[in-house]
Every structure is written in structure tokens, then in C-alpha cells.
PDB file of C-alpha atoms and ligand atoms in Angstrom:
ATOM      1  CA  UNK A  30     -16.714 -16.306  21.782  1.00 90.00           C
ATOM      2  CA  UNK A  31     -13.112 -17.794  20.623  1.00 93.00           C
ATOM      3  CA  UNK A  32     -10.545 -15.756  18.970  1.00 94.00           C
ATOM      4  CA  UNK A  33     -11.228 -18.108  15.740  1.00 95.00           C
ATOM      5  CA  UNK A  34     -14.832 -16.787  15.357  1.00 96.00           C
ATOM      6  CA  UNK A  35     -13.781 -13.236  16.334  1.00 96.00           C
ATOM      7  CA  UNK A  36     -11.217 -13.331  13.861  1.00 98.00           C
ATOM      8  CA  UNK A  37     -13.125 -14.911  11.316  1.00 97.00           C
ATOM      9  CA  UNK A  38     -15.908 -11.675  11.756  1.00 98.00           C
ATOM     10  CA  UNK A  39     -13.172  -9.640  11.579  1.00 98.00           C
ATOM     11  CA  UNK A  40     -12.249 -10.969   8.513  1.00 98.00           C
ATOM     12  CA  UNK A  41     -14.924 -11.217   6.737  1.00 98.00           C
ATOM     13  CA  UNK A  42     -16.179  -7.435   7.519  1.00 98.00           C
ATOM     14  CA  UNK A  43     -12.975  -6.444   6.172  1.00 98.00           C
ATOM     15  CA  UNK A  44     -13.618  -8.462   2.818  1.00 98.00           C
ATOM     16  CA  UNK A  45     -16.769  -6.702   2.549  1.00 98.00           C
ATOM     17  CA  UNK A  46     -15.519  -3.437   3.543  1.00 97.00           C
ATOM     18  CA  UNK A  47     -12.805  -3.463   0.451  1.00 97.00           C
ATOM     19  CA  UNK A  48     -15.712  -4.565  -2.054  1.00 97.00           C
ATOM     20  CA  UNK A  49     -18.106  -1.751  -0.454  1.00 97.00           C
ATOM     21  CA  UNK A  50     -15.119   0.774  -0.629  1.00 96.00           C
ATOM     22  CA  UNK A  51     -13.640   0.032  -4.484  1.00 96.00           C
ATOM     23  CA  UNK A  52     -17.293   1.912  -5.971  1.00 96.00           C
ATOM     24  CA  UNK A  53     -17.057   4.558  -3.658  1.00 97.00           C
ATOM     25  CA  UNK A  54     -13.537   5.490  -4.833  1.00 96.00           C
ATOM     26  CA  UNK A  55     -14.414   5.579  -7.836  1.00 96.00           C
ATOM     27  CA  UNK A  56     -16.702   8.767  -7.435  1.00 95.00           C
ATOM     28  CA  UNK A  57     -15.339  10.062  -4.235  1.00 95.00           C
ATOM     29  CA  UNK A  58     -10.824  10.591  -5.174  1.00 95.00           C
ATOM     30  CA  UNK A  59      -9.396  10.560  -1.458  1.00 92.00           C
ATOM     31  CA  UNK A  60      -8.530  14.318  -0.425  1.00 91.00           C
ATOM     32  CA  UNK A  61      -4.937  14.102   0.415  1.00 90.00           C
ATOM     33  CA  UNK A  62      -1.705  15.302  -1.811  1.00 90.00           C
ATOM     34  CA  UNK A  63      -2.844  16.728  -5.354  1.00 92.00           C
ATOM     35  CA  UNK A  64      -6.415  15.853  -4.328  1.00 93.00           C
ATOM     36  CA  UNK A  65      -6.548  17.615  -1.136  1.00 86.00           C
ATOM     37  CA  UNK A  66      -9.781  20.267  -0.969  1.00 85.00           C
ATOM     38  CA  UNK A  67     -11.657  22.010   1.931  1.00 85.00           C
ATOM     39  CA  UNK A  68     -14.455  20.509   3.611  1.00 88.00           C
ATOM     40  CA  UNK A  69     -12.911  17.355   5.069  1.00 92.00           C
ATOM     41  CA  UNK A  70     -12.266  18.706   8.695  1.00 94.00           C
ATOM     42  CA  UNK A  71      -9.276  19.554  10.592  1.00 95.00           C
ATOM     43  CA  UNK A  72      -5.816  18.976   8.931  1.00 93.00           C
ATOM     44  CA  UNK A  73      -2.536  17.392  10.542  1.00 94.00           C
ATOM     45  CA  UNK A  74       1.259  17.994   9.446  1.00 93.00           C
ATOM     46  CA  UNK A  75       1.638  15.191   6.250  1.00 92.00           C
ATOM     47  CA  UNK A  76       4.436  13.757   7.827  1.00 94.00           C
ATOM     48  CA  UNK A  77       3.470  13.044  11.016  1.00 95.00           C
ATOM     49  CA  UNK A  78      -0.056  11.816   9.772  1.00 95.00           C
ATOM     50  CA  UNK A  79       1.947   9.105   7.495  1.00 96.00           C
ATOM     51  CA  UNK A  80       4.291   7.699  10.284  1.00 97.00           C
ATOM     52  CA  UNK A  81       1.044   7.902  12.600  1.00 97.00           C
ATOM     53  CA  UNK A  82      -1.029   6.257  10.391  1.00 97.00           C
ATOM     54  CA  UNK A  83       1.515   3.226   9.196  1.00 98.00           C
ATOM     55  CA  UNK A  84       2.954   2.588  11.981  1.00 98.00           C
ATOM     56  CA  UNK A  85       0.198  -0.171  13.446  1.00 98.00           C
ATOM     57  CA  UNK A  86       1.741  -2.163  10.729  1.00 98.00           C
ATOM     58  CA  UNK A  87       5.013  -2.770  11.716  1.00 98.00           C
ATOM     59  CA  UNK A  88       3.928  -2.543  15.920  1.00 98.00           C
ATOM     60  CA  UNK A  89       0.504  -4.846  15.056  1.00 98.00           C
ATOM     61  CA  UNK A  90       3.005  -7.342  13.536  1.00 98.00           C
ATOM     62  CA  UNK A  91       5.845  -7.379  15.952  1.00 98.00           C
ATOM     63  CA  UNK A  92       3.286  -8.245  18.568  1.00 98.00           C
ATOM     64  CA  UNK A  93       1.240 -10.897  16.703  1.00 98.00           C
ATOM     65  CA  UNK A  94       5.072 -12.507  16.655  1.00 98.00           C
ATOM     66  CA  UNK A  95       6.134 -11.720  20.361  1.00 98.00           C
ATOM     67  CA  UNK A  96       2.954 -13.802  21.438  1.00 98.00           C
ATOM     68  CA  UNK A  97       2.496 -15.865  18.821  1.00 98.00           C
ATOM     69  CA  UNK A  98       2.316 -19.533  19.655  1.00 97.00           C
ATOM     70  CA  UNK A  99       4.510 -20.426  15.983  1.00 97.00           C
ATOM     71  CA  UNK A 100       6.475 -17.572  15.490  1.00 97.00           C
ATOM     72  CA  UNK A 101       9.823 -19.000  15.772  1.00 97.00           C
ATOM     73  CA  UNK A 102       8.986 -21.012  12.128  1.00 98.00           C
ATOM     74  CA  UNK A 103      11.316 -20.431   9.265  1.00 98.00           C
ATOM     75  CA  UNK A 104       9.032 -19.805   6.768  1.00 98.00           C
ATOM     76  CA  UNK A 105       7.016 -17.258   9.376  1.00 98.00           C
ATOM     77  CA  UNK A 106      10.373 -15.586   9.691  1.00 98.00           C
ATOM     78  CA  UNK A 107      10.824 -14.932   5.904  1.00 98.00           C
ATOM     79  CA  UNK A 108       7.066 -14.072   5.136  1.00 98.00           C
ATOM     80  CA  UNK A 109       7.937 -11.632   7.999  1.00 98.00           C
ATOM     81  CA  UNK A 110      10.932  -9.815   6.450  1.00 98.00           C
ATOM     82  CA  UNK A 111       9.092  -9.284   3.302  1.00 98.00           C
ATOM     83  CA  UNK A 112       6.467  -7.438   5.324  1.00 98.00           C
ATOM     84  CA  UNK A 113       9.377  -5.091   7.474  1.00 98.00           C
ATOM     85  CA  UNK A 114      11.128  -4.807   4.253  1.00 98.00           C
ATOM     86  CA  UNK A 115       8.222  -2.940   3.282  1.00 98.00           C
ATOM     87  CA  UNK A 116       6.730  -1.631   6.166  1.00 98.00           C
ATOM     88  CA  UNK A 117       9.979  -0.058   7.435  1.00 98.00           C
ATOM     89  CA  UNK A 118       9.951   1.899   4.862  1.00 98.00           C
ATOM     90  CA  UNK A 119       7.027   2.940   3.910  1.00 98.00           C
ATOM     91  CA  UNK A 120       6.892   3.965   7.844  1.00 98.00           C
ATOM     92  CA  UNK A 121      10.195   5.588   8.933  1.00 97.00           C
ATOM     93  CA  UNK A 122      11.879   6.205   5.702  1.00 97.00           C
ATOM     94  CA  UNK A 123       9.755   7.526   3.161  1.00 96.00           C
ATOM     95  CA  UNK A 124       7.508   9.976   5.012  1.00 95.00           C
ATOM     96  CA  UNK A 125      10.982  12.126   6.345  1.00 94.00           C
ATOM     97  CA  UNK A 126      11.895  11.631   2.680  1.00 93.00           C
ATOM     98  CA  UNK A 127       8.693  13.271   0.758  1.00 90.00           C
ATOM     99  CA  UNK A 128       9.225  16.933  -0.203  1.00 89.00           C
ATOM    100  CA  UNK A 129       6.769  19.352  -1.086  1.00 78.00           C
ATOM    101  CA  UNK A 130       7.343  21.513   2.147  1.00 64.00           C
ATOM    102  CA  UNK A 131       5.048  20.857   5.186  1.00 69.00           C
ATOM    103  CA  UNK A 132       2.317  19.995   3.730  1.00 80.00           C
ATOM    104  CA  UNK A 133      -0.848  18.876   5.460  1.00 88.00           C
ATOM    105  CA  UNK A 134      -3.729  16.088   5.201  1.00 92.00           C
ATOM    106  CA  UNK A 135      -6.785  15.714   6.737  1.00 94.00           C
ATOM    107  CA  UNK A 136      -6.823  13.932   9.901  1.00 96.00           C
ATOM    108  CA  UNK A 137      -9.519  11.780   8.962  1.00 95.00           C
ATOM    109  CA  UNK A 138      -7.917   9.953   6.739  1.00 95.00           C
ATOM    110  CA  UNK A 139      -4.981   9.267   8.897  1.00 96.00           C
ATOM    111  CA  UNK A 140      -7.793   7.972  11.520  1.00 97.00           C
ATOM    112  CA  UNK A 141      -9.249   5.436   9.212  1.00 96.00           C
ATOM    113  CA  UNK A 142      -5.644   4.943   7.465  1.00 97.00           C
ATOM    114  CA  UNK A 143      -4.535   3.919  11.110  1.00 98.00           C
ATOM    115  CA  UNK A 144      -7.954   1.830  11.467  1.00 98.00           C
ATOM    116  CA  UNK A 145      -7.242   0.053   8.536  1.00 98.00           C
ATOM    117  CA  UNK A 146      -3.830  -0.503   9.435  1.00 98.00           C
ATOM    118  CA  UNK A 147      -4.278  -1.334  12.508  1.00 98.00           C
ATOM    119  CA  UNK A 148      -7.020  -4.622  12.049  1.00 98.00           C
ATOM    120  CA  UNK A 149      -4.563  -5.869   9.093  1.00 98.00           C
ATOM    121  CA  UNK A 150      -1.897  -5.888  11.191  1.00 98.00           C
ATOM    122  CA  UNK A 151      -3.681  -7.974  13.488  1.00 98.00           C
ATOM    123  CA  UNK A 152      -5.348  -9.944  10.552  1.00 98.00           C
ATOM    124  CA  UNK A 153      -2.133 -10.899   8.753  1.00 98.00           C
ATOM    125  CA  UNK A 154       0.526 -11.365  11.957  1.00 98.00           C
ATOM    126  CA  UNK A 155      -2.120 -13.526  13.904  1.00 98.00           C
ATOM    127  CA  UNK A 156      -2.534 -15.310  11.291  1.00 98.00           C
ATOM    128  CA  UNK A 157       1.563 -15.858  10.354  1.00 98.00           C
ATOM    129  CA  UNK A 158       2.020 -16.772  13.869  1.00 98.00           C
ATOM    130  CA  UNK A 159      -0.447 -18.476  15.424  1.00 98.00           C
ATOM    131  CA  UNK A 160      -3.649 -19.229  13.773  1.00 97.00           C
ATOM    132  CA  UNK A 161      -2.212 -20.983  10.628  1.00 98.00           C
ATOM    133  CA  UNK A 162      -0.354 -23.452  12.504  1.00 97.00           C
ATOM    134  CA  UNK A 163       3.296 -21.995  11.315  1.00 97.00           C
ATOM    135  CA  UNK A 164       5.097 -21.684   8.259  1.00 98.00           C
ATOM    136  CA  UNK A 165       8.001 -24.109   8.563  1.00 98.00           C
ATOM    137  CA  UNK A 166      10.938 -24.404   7.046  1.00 98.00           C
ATOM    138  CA  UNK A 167       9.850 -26.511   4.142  1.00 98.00           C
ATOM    139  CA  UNK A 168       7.663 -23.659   2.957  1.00 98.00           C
ATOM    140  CA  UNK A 169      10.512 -21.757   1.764  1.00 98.00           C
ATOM    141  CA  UNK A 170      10.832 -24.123  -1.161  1.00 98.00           C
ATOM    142  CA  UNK A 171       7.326 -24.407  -1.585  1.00 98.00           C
ATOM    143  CA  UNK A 172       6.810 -23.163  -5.443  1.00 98.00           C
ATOM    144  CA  UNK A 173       3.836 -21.106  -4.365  1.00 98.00           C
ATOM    145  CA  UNK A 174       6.181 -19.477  -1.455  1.00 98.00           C
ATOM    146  CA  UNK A 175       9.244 -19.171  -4.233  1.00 98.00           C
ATOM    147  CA  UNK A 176       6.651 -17.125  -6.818  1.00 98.00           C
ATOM    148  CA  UNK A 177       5.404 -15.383  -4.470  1.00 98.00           C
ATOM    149  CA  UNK A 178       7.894 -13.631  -2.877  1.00 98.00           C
ATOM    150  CA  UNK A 179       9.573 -13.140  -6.497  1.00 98.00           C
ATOM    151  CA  UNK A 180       6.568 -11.096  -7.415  1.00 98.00           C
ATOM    152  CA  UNK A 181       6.759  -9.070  -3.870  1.00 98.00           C
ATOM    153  CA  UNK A 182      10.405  -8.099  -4.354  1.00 98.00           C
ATOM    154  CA  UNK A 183       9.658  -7.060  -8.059  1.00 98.00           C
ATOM    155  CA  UNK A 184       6.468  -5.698  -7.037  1.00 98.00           C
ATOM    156  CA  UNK A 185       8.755  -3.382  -4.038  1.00 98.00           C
ATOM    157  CA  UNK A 186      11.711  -2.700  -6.616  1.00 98.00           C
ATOM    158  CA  UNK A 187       9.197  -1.222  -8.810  1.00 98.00           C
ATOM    159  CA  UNK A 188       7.410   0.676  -6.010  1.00 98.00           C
ATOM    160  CA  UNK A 189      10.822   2.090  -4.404  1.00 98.00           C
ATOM    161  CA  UNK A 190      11.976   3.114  -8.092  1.00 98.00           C
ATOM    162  CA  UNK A 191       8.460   5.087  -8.585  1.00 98.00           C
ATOM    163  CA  UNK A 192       8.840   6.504  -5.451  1.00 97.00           C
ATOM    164  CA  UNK A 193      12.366   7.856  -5.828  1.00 97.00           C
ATOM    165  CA  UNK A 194      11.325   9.136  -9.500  1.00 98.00           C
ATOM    166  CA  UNK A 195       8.570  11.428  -7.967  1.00 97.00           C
ATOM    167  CA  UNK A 196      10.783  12.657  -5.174  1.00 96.00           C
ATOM    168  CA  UNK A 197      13.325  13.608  -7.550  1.00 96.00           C
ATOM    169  CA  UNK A 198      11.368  15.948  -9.526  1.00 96.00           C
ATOM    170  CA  UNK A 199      11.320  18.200  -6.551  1.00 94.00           C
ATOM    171  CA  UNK A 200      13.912  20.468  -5.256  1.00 90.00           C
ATOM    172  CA  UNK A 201      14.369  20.059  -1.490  1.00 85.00           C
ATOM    173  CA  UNK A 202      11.364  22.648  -0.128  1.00 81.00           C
ATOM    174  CA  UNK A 203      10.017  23.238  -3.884  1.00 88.00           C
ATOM    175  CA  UNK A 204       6.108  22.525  -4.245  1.00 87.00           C
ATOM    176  CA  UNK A 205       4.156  21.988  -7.542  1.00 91.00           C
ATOM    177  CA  UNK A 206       3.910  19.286  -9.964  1.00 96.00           C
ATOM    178  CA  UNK A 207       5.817  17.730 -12.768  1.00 97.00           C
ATOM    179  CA  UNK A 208       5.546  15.025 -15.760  1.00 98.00           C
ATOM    180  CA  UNK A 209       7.261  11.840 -14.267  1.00 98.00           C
ATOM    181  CA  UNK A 210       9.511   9.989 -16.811  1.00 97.00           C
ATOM    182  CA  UNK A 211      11.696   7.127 -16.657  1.00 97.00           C
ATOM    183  CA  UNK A 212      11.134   3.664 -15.404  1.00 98.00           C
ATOM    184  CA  UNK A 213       7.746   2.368 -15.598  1.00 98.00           C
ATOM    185  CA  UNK A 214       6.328   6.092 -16.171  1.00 98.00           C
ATOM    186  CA  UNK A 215       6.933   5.878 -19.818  1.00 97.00           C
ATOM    187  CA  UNK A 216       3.802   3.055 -19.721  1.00 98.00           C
ATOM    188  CA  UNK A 217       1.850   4.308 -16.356  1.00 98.00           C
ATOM    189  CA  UNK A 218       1.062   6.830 -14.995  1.00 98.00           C
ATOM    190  CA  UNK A 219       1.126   5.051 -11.236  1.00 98.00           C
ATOM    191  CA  UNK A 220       3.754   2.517 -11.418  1.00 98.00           C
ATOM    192  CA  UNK A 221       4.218   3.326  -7.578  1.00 98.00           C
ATOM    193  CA  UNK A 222       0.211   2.062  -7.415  1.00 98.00           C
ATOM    194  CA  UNK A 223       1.135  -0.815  -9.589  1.00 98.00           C
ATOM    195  CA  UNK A 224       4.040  -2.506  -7.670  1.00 98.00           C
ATOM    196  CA  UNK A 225       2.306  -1.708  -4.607  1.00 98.00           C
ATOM    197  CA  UNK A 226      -0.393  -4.155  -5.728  1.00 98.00           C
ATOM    198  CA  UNK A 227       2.172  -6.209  -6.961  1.00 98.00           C
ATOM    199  CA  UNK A 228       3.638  -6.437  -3.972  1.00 98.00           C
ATOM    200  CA  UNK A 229       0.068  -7.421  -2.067  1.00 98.00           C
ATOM    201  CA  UNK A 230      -0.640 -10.022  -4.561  1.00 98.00           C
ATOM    202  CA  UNK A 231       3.042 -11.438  -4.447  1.00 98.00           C
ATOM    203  CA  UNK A 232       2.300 -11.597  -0.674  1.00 98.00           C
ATOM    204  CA  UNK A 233      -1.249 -13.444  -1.468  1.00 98.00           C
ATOM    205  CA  UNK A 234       0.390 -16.218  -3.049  1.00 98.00           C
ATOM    206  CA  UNK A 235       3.257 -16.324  -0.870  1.00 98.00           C
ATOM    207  CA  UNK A 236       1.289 -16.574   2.600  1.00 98.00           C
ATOM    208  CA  UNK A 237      -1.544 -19.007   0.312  1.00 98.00           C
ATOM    209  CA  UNK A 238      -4.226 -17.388   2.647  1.00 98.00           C
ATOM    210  CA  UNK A 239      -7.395 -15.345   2.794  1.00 98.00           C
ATOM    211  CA  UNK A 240      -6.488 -12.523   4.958  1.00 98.00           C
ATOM    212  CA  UNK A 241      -3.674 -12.418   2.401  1.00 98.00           C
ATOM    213  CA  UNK A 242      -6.010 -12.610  -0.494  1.00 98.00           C
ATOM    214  CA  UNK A 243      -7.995  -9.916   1.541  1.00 98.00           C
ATOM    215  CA  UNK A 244      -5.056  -7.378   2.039  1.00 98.00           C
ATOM    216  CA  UNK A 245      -3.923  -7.538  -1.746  1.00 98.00           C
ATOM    217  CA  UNK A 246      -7.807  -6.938  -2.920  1.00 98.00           C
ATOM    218  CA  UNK A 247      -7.946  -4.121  -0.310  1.00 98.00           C
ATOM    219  CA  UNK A 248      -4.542  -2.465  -1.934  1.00 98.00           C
ATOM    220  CA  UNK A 249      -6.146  -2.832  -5.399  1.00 98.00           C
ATOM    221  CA  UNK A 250      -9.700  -1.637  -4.519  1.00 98.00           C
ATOM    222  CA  UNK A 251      -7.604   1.665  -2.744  1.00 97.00           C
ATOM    223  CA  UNK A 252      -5.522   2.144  -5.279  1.00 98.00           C
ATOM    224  CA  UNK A 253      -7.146   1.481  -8.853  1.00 98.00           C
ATOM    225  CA  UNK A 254      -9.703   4.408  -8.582  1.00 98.00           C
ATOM    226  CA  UNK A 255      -6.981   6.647  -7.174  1.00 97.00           C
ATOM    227  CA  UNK A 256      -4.515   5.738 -10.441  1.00 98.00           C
ATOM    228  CA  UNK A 257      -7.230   6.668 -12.572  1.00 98.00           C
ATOM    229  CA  UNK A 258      -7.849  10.257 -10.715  1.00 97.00           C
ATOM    230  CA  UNK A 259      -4.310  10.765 -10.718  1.00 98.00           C
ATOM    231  CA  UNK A 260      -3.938   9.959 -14.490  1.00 98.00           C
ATOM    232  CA  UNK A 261      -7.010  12.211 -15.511  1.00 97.00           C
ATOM    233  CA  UNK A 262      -5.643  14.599 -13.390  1.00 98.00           C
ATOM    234  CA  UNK A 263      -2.683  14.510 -15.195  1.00 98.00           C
ATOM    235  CA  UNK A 264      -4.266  14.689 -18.372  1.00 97.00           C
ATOM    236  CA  UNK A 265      -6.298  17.290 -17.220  1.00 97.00           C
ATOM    237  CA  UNK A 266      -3.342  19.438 -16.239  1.00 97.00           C
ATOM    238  CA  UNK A 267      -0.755  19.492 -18.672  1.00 98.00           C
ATOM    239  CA  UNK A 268      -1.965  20.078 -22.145  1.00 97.00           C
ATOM    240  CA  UNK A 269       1.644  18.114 -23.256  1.00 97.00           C
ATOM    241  CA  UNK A 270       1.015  14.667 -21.039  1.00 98.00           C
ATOM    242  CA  UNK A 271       1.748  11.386 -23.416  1.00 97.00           C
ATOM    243  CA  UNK A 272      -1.331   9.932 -25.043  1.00 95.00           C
ATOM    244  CA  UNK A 273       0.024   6.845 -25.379  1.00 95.00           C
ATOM    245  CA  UNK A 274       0.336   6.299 -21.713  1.00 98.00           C
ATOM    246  CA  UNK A 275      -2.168   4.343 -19.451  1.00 98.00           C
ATOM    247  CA  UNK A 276      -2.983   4.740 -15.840  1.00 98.00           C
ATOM    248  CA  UNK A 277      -2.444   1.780 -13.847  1.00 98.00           C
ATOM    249  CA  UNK A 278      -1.661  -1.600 -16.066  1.00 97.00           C
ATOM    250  CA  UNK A 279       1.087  -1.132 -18.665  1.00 94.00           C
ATOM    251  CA  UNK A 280      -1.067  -1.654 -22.374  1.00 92.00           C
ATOM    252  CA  UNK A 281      -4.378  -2.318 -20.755  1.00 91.00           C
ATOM    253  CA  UNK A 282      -5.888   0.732 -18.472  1.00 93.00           C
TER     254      UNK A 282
HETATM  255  P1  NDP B 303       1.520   9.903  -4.897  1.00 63.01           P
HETATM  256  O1  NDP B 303       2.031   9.338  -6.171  1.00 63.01           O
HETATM  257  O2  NDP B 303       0.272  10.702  -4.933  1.00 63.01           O
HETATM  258  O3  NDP B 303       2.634  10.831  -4.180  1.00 63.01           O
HETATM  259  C1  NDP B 303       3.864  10.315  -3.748  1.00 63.01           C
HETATM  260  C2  NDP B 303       4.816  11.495  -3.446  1.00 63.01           C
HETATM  261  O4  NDP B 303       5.293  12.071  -4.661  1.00 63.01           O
HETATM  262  C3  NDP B 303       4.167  12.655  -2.691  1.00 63.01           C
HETATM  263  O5  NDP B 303       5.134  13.269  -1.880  1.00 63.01           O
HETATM  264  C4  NDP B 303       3.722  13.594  -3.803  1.00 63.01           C
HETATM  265  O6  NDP B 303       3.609  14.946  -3.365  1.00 63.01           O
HETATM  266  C5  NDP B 303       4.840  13.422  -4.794  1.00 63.01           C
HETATM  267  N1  NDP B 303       4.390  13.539  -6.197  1.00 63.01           N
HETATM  268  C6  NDP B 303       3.468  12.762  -6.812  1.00 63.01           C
HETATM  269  N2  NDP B 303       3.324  13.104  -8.102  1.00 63.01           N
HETATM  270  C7  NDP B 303       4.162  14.154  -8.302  1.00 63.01           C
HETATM  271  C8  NDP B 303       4.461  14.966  -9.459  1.00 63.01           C
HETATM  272  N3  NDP B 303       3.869  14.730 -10.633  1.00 63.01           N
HETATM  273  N4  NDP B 303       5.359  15.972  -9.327  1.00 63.01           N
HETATM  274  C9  NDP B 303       5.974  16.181  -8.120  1.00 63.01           C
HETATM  275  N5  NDP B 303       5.747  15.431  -7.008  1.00 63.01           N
HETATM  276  C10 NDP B 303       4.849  14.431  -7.093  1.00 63.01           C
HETATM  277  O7  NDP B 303       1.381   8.653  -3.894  1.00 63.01           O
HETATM  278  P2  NDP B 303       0.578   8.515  -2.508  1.00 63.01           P
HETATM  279  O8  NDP B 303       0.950   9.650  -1.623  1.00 63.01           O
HETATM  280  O9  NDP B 303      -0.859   8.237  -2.786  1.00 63.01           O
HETATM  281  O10 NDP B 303       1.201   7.155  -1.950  1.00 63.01           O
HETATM  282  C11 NDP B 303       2.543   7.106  -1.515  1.00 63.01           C
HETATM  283  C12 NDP B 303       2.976   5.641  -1.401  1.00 63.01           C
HETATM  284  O11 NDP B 303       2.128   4.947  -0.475  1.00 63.01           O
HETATM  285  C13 NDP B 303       2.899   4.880  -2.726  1.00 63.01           C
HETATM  286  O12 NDP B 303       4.048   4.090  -2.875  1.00 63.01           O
HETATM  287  C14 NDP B 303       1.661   4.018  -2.586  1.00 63.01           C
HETATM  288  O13 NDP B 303       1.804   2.813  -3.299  1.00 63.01           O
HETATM  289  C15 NDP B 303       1.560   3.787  -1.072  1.00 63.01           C
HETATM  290  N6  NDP B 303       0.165   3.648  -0.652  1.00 63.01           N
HETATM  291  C16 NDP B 303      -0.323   2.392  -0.394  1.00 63.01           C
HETATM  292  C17 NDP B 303      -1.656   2.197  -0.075  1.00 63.01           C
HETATM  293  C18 NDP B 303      -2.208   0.803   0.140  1.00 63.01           C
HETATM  294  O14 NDP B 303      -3.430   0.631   0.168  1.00 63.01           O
HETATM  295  N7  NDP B 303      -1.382  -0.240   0.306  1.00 63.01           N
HETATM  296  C19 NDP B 303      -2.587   3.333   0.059  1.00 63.01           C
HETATM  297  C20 NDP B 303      -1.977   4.607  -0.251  1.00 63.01           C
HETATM  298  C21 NDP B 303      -0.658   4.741  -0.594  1.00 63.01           C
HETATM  299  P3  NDP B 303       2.234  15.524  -2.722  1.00 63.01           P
HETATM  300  O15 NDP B 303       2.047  14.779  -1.409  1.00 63.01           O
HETATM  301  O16 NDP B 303       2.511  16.974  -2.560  1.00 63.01           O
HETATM  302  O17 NDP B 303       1.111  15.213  -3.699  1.00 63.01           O
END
């Protein structure tokens, strides 16, 4: 069997496996930060389980470009400093940078967060590199390229924003929860969901590809259910949460 075909399973099993997963999240809310509960096996220190679990993305990628047969492509090159801009991150930055003292999450989901992780790594920097014959440099003015990547950085300024707005409401060390406001928390009540699929979708259009397509689908079908447990949660919890505010998509849900 060729790469091509193996790649093209590989694929299309992780298609399916976003469209199987998106129901299931709807009825089954991830057990990890305000949704973590017993019965999910043995737990691992938070921190460790988050640079464990996203670091296949940047390492995945690095090596689809180290053997890559059209790495050294300009467009490749930008596409891939969209994806460290995030990835670095997300993977050495923000887990050292989450308080809520040493809290802990199950190891199964860092085992299939590092599964998943790991395949689209493989799915997105093979493709970059070698199996779409190379972005060149006249893909940088491509308009498709150009939107793109404007809708990634807005979708990663909103995301970093969000981020820094939760870990503000905590004191170094102090636990609990609090009402987020500011930025796009006076709409949402997961604007650090919402740029994150953004972001994905930015990167759909920008790379103009299926695994592309596939990654940003995956990011919406992980993170639309858990917006919605989050925001009942939140209603749920404090009696004084704004009506007026939605969950995921600023005036519609
Ligand atoms: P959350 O919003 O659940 O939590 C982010 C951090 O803020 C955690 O440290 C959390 O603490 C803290 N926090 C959240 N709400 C409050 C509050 N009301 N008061 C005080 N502290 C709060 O995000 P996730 O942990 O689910 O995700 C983190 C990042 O990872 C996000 O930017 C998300 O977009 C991204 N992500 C991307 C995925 C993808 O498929 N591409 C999948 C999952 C996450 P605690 O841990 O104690 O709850």
C-alpha cells in the first residue's frame, strides 16, 4: 500500500470520527476542569497532561517539514508559522500559565487528546509539505490564502484575549470560579471556543484542503457541545449570570 492510500484511510476515518464524536458530546460533557467527576480512571497532574498531550502538534509538524519533499516553499513556510504561532502556545506557554493550583485530569483524555493530536499532526504537515505538491510563493497573494490567514490571526487574537480574561480572574494558587466579563464575554460565554474555531476555519481556507476542512470540523464538533455545557453550567451556577448572553456564536446560540 502507498502512503497516498494510507493517508487517504487515515483521513477519511478521521472525518468520520469528528461526525461520530459531535452527538456523543452532546450527551457525554468531557470530564476535565469544571466538568471533572469520578469514574473516569486514574488522574495525571493538569499541567503535565496538557504539554503531554499537545505537544505531537508542534513535534508531528516539525517532522512532516524536516522530511518533507516541498518544505522549503514560501507559502508552506507561512501556513507553517500560523500553526507554531498557535501551537507554541497553546503547548509551552499556556499550560505553565493556567492557575487553579495543581489540579488534575484524567489520563484518558490526555491519551486520546495525544491520539488525536498526534494523526493531525501527521495529516496536516504531510500534507503542507509533501503531498500537496508545495505552497509556493505565489500563494501568499492568493485571495483565499490572504482571507484566510486574516480570519486565523483574528480567530487567535480573540482566543489569546479569552484566555488571558479567565486567567485573570484567579489569584496566583486561588481555585473556584468566577463570571468572565470583558471582551467577547459580554456576548459569549466561550469566546476562547469561538476563536479557536475561528482560527481552524481561517486555517481551512487558508491551506484550501480537506485535512484542513477536517481539522476545523473536528475543533467545532469538540468544542460546540462543550460551549453549551459550560454556558448551562454557568447558568446553572450563579443565580446572577446575564440572560442576554449566548454560548458560543455572538446573537445566535
Ligand atoms: P476553559 O474555558 O474550560 O478553561 C480555561 C482555563 O480558565 C482553565 O485554567 C480554567 O480552570 C480557567 N477558567 C475557566 N473558566 C473560569 C472561570 N469562570 N473562573 C475562573 N477560571 C476559569 O477551557 P479549556 O480548558 O477547555 O480549553 C483551554 C484552551 O484550549 C482554549 O483556548 C480552547 O480553545 C483550547 N482547546 C482546543 C481544543 C480543540 O479541539 N482545538 C480542544 C480543547 C481545548 P479549570 O481548569 O480549573 O477549569
Amino acid at each position: 500500500m502507498t502512503e497516498e492510500t494510507l493517508y487517504r484511510i487515515l483521513l477519511w476515518g478521521f472525518i468520520l470520527s469528528a461526525v461520530g464524536t459531535l452527538p456523543i458530546l452532546l450527551f457525554i460533557t468531557a470530564p476535565y476542569g469544571r466538568h471533572t467527576r469520578k469514574g473516569w480512571g486514574p488522574q495525571i497532574n493538569a499541567t503535565v497532561g496538557w504539554v503531554v498531550m499537545e505537544s505531537p502538534s508542534v513535534l508531528a509538524m516539525l517532522a512532516c517539514f524536516v522530511v518533507g519533499s516541498q518544505s522549503w516553499n514560501a507559502g508552506g513556510i507561512a501556513l507553517l508559522c500560523l500553526w507554531m504561532l498557535h501551537y507554541v502556545n497553546r503547548t509551552y506557554v499556556f499550560p505553565f500559565r493556567r492557575r487553579g493550583g495543581s489540579n488534575k485530569m484524567p489520563l484518558f483524555i490526555a491519551a486520546s487528546a495525544f491520539t488525536f493530536t498526534s494523526i493531525n499532526g501527521y495529516l496536516q504537515g504531510r500534507h503542507l509539505f509533501t503531498l500537496s505538491g508545495g505552497y509556493g510563493a505565489e500563494w501568499l497573494l492568493d485571495p483565499r490564502f490572504i482571507c484566510g490567514a486574516a480570519l486565523f490571526l483574528f480567530g487567535w487574537g480573540v482566543n489569546l484575549q479569552s484566555d488571558a480574561i479567565l486567567r485573570n480572574l484567579r489569584k496566583p494558587g486561588e481555585k473556584g470560579y468566577k463570571i468572565p466579563t470583558g471582551g467577547l464575554f459580554r456576548y459569549i460565554s466561550a469566546p476562547n471556543y469561538f476563536g479557536e474555531i475561528l482560527e481552524w476555519t481561517g486555517w481551512a481556507i487558508a491551506t484550501w484542503s480537506l485535512p484542513g476542512v477536517a481539522f476545523a470540523f473536528w475543533t467545532f464538533a469538540n468544542l460546540a457541545p462543550r460551549a453549551l455545557s459550560n454556558h448551562r453550567w454557568y447558568r446553572e451556577t450563579f443565580p446572577d449570570y446575564p440572560t442576554n448572553r449566548k454560548a458560543l456564536i455572538p446573537g445566535l446560540f
